[in-house]
Every structure is written in C-alpha cells, then in structure tokens.
Short mmCIF file of C-alpha atoms in Angstrom, two decimals:
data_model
loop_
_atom_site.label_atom_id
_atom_site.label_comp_id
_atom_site.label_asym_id
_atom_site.label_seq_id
_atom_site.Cartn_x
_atom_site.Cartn_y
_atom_site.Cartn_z
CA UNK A 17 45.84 59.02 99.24
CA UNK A 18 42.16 59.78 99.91
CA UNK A 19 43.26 63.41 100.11
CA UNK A 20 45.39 63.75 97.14
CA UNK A 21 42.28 61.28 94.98
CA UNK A 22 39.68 63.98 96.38
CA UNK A 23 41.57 66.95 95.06
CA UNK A 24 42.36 65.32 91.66
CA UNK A 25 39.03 64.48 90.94
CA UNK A 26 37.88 67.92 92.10
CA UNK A 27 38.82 69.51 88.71
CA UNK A 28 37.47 69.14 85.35
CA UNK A 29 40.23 69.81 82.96
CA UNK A 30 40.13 70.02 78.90
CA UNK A 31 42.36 71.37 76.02
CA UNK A 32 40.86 72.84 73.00
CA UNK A 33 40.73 75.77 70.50
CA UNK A 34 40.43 79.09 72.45
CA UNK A 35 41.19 82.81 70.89
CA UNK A 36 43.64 84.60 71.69
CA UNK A 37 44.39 88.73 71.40
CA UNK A 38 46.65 87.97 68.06
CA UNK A 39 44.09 85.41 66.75
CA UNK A 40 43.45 81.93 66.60
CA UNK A 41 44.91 79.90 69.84
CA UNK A 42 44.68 76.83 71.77
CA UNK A 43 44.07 76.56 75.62
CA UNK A 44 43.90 74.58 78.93
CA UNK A 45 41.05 74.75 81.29
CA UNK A 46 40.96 73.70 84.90
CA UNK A 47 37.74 74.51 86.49
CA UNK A 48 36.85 73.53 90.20
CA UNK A 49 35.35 74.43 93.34
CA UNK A 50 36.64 76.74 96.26
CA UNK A 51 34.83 75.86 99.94
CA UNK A 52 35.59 79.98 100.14
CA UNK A 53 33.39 83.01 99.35
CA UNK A 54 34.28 84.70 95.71
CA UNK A 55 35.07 87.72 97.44
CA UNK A 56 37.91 86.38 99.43
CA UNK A 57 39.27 83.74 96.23
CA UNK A 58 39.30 87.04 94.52
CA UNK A 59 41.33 88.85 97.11
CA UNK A 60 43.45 85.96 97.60
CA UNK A 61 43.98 86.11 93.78
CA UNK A 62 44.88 89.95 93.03
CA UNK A 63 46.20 90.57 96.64
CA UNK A 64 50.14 90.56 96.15
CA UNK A 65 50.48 90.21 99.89
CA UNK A 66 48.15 87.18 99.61
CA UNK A 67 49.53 85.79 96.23
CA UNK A 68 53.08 85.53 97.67
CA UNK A 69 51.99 83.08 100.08
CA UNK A 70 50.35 80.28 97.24
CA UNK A 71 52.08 81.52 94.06
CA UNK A 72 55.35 83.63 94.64
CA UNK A 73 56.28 86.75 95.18
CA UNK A 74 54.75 89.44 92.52
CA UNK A 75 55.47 93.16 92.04
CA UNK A 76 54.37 95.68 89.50
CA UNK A 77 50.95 98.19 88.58
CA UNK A 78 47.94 95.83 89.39
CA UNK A 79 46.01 98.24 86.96
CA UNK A 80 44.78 97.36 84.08
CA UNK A 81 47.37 98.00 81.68
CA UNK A 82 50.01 97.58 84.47
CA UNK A 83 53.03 95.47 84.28
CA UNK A 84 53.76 92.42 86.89
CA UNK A 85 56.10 90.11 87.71
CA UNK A 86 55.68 86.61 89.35
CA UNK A 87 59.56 85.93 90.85
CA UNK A 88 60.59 83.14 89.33
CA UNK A 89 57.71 82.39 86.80
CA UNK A 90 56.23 84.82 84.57
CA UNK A 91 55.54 88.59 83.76
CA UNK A 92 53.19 90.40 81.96
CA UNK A 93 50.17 92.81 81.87
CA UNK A 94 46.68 93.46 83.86
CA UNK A 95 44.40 93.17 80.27
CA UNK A 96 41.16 92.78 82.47
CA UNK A 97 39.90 92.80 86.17
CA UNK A 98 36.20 92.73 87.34
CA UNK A 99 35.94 92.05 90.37
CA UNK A 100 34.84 89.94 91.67
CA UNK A 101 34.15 87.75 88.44
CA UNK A 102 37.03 88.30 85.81
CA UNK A 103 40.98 88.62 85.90
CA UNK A 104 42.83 88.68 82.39
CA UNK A 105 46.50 89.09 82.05
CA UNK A 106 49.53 88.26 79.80
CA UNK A 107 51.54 85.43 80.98
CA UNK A 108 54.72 86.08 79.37
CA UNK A 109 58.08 82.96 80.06
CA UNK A 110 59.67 85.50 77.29
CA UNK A 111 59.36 87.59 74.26
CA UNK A 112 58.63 84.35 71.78
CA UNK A 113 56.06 83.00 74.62
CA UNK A 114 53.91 85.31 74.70
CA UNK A 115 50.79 84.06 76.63
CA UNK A 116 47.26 84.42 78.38
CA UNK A 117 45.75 83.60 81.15
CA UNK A 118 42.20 84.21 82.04
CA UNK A 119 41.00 83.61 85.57
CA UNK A 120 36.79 83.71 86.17
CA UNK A 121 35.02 83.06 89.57
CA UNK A 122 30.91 82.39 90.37
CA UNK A 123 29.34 81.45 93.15
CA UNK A 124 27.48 78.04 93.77
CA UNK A 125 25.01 77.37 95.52
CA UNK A 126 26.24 76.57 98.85
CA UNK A 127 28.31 79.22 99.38
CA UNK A 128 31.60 78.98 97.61
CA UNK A 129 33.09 79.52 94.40
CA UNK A 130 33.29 77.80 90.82
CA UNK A 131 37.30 79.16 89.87
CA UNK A 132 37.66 78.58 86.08
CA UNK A 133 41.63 79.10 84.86
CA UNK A 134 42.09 79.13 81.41
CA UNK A 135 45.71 79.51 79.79
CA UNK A 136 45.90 80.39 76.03
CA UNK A 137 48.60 80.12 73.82
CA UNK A 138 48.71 81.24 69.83
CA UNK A 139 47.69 78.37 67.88
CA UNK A 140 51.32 78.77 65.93
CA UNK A 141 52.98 78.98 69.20
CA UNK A 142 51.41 75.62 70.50
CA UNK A 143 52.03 73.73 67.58
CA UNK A 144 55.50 74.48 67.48
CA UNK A 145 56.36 73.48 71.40
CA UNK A 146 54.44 70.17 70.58
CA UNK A 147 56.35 69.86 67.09
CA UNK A 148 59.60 70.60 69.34
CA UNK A 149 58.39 68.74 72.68
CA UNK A 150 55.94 65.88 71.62
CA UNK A 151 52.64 66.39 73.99
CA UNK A 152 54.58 66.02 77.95
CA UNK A 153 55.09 69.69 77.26
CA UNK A 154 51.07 69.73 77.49
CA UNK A 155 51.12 67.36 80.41
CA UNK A 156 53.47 69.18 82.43
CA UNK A 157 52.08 72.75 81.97
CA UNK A 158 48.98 71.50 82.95
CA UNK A 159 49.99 69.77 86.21
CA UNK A 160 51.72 72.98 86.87
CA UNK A 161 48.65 74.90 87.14
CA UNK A 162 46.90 71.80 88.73
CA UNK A 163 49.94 72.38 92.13
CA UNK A 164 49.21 76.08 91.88
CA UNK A 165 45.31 75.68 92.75
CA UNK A 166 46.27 73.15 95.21
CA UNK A 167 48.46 75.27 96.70
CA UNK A 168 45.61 78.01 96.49
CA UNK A 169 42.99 75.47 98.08
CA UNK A 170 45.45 75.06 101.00
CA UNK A 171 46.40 79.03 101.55
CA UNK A 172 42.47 79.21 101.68
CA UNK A 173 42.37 76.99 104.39
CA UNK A 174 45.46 78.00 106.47
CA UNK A 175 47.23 75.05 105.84
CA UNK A 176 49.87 75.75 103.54
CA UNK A 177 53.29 76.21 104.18
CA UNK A 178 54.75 77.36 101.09
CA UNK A 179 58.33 76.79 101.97
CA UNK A 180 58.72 73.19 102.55
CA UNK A 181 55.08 71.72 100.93
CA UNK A 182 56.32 70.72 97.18
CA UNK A 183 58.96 68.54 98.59
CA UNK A 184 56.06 66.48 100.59
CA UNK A 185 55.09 62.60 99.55
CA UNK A 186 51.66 63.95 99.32
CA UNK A 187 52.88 66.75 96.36
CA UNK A 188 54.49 64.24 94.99
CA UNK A 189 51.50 61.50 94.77
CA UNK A 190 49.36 64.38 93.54
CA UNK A 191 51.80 65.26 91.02
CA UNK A 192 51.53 61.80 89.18
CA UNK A 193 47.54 61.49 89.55
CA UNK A 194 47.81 64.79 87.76
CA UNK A 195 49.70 63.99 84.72
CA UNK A 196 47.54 61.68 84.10
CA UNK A 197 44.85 63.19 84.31
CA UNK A 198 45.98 66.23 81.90
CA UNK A 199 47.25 62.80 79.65
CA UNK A 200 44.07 62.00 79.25
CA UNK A 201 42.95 65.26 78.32
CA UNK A 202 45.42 65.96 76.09
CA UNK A 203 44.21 62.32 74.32
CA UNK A 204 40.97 63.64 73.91
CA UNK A 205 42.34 67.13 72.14
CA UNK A 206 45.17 65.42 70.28
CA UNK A 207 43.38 62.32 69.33
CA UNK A 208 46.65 60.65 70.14
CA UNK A 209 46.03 56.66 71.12
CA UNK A 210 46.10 55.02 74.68
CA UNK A 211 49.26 53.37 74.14
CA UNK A 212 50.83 56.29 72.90
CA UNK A 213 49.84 58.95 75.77
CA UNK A 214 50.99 56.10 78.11
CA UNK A 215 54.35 56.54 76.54
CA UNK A 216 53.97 60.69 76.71
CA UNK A 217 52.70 60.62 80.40
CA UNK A 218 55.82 57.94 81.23
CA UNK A 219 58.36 60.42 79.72
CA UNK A 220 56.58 63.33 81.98
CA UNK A 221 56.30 61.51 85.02
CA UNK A 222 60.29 61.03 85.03
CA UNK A 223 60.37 64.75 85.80
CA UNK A 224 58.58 64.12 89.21
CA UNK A 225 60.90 65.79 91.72
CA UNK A 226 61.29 68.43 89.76
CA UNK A 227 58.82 71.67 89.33
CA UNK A 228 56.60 71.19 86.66
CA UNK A 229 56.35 73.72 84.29
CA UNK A 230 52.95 76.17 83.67
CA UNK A 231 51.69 78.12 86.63
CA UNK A 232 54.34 76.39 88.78
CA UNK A 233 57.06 77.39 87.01
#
C-alpha cells in the first residue's frame, strides 16, 4: 500500500484549457519525477525497442513528420522531437479522435528528471465525449496515462514485467487511488460538486479489471 500511496502522490495532475494545432482545446497534465537521468527517460521514451517493453509494441518513421503505430492503442505522427527536452506527436484512437500528446523532460537537481505529459484534445471534441460520457470518460483516460508512467517508472528500474503486471493486486490498488485522484481533478476543472464526482468516480471504478482507457488503451 505504501508503494502504490508513494507513486500516487508522486504526480501532480490537472485538466484545463490547452491549444491545440486546429485551435482552442482542453488537456490533462501529469507531471512527476523520474530517479533516472533525462538522457536515458528520453531514450526509454523514443526507443521502439525500449517503448515495447512499458507501452507496447510501436512501428513506423520516428521522424518528424513520420507515421507510428502503438499496437493496440493509438497512431499518429512525430510533430516535434528535441532531444532531450521535447516530444510532440498526434495521438490518433481514429479519424473523429484526433489527438495530441506532448511529452517534456528537465532535470532536477539531484540528478533525475521532471517528465511532464500533457494530452490535448479539441475543445469541441472534449465537450462532446463528456456530453456523450458524463466526466468517468475524463477519469479513466487519465488513470490510463497514470498505469503507463508507472509502468515507465518500473521499466526504469528493471522491475517490470510487462506481461503479467496489470493483472497484479498492486495495479489494481493503484488503479482506484488513481481515479480518484484524476476525480478530483476533474472537480476542480469541471466545477462539478463532491457528491457528484463521488458518483462519476463510483461509475469509473466499476471498470477496475478492465484496461482503462488513455495511454493504456
């Protein structure tokens, strides 16, 4: 529990207005610490030989302008990469969700890395998934990307075995702590009340045991 507290509480997480390349969007940011140097987060994030063992398997032109795709997840196109600070591609689940998703890395100060995520959708596009899906759609795409840096944190440290680690109690446990955590961000972006979110982070918890959507789709 310790563990799975610890990691939770290592990210800061938000939702709020961000810009996108067709105009006005809306985002989620997870931004937390790596006990790695930026040059091998960096590697381990635009390797595909190293991004097969925390993400899934990816093929495609990792230039910019090149097209990708993440088996079983997303595809899209290299729109930025400066390493070892900035990665920006498309994050594409299809041609009407059409998204972004900006990756930026800094040192701190004793010797590992800030990682900042940000995923950005059009403001249009957002308002219609929560018109269509209430705000569990914002829950769960945010605990999705919360298991991906886990799993990232763990690859770092050799301790990951991709195959068999979502199915553990401890995935599970960190699953829950981390819809509501993105509940209570989405509270503060939304403006939705406590009882309410309760009632939205209920409804997403019930897909525990399942893969939550986002980055872990």
């Amino acid at each position: 529990m310790s563990y799975v507290l610890g990691q939770i509480n290592a990210a800061h997480r938000e939702i709020n207005s961000y810009p996108v390349s067709s105009g006005e969007g809306r985002s989620l940011l997870i931004r937390r610490s790596y006990d790695a140097a930026i040059e091998d987060v960096w590697d381990a994030c635009t390797h595909p030989s190293r991004i097969s063992r925390w993400l899934a398997p990816v093929r495609g032109d990792f230039r910019v302008g090149g097209a990708f795709e993440v088996e079983g997840n997303a595809s899209g196109r290299v729109l930025r990469c400066e390493r070892p600070r900035l990665l920006k591609v498309t994050w594409d689940y299809g041609p009407v969700t059409a998204t972004e998703v900006e990756v930026r890395l800094s040192g701190d100060s004793r010797g590992g890395t800030v990682f900042e995520l940000r995923h950005a959708s059009s403001a249009e596009l957002v308002a219609e998934l929560v018109r269509t899906e209430g705000l569990a759609g914002a829950v769960r795409n945010g605990a999705g990307w919360d298991l991906v840096l886990l799993g990232l944190d763990l690859f770092l440290h050799d301790d990951l075995d991709r195959a068999a680690w979502r199915d553990t109690p401890q995935v599970r446990e960190f699953t829950l702590h981390s819809y509501r955590a993105w509940g209570d961000a989405s509270r503060a972006a939304w403006g939705v009340s406590a009882d309410d979110m309760a009632t939205v982070v209920e409804s997403a918890v019930r897909h525990v045991g399942r893969s939550p959507e986002g980055g872990g789709r």
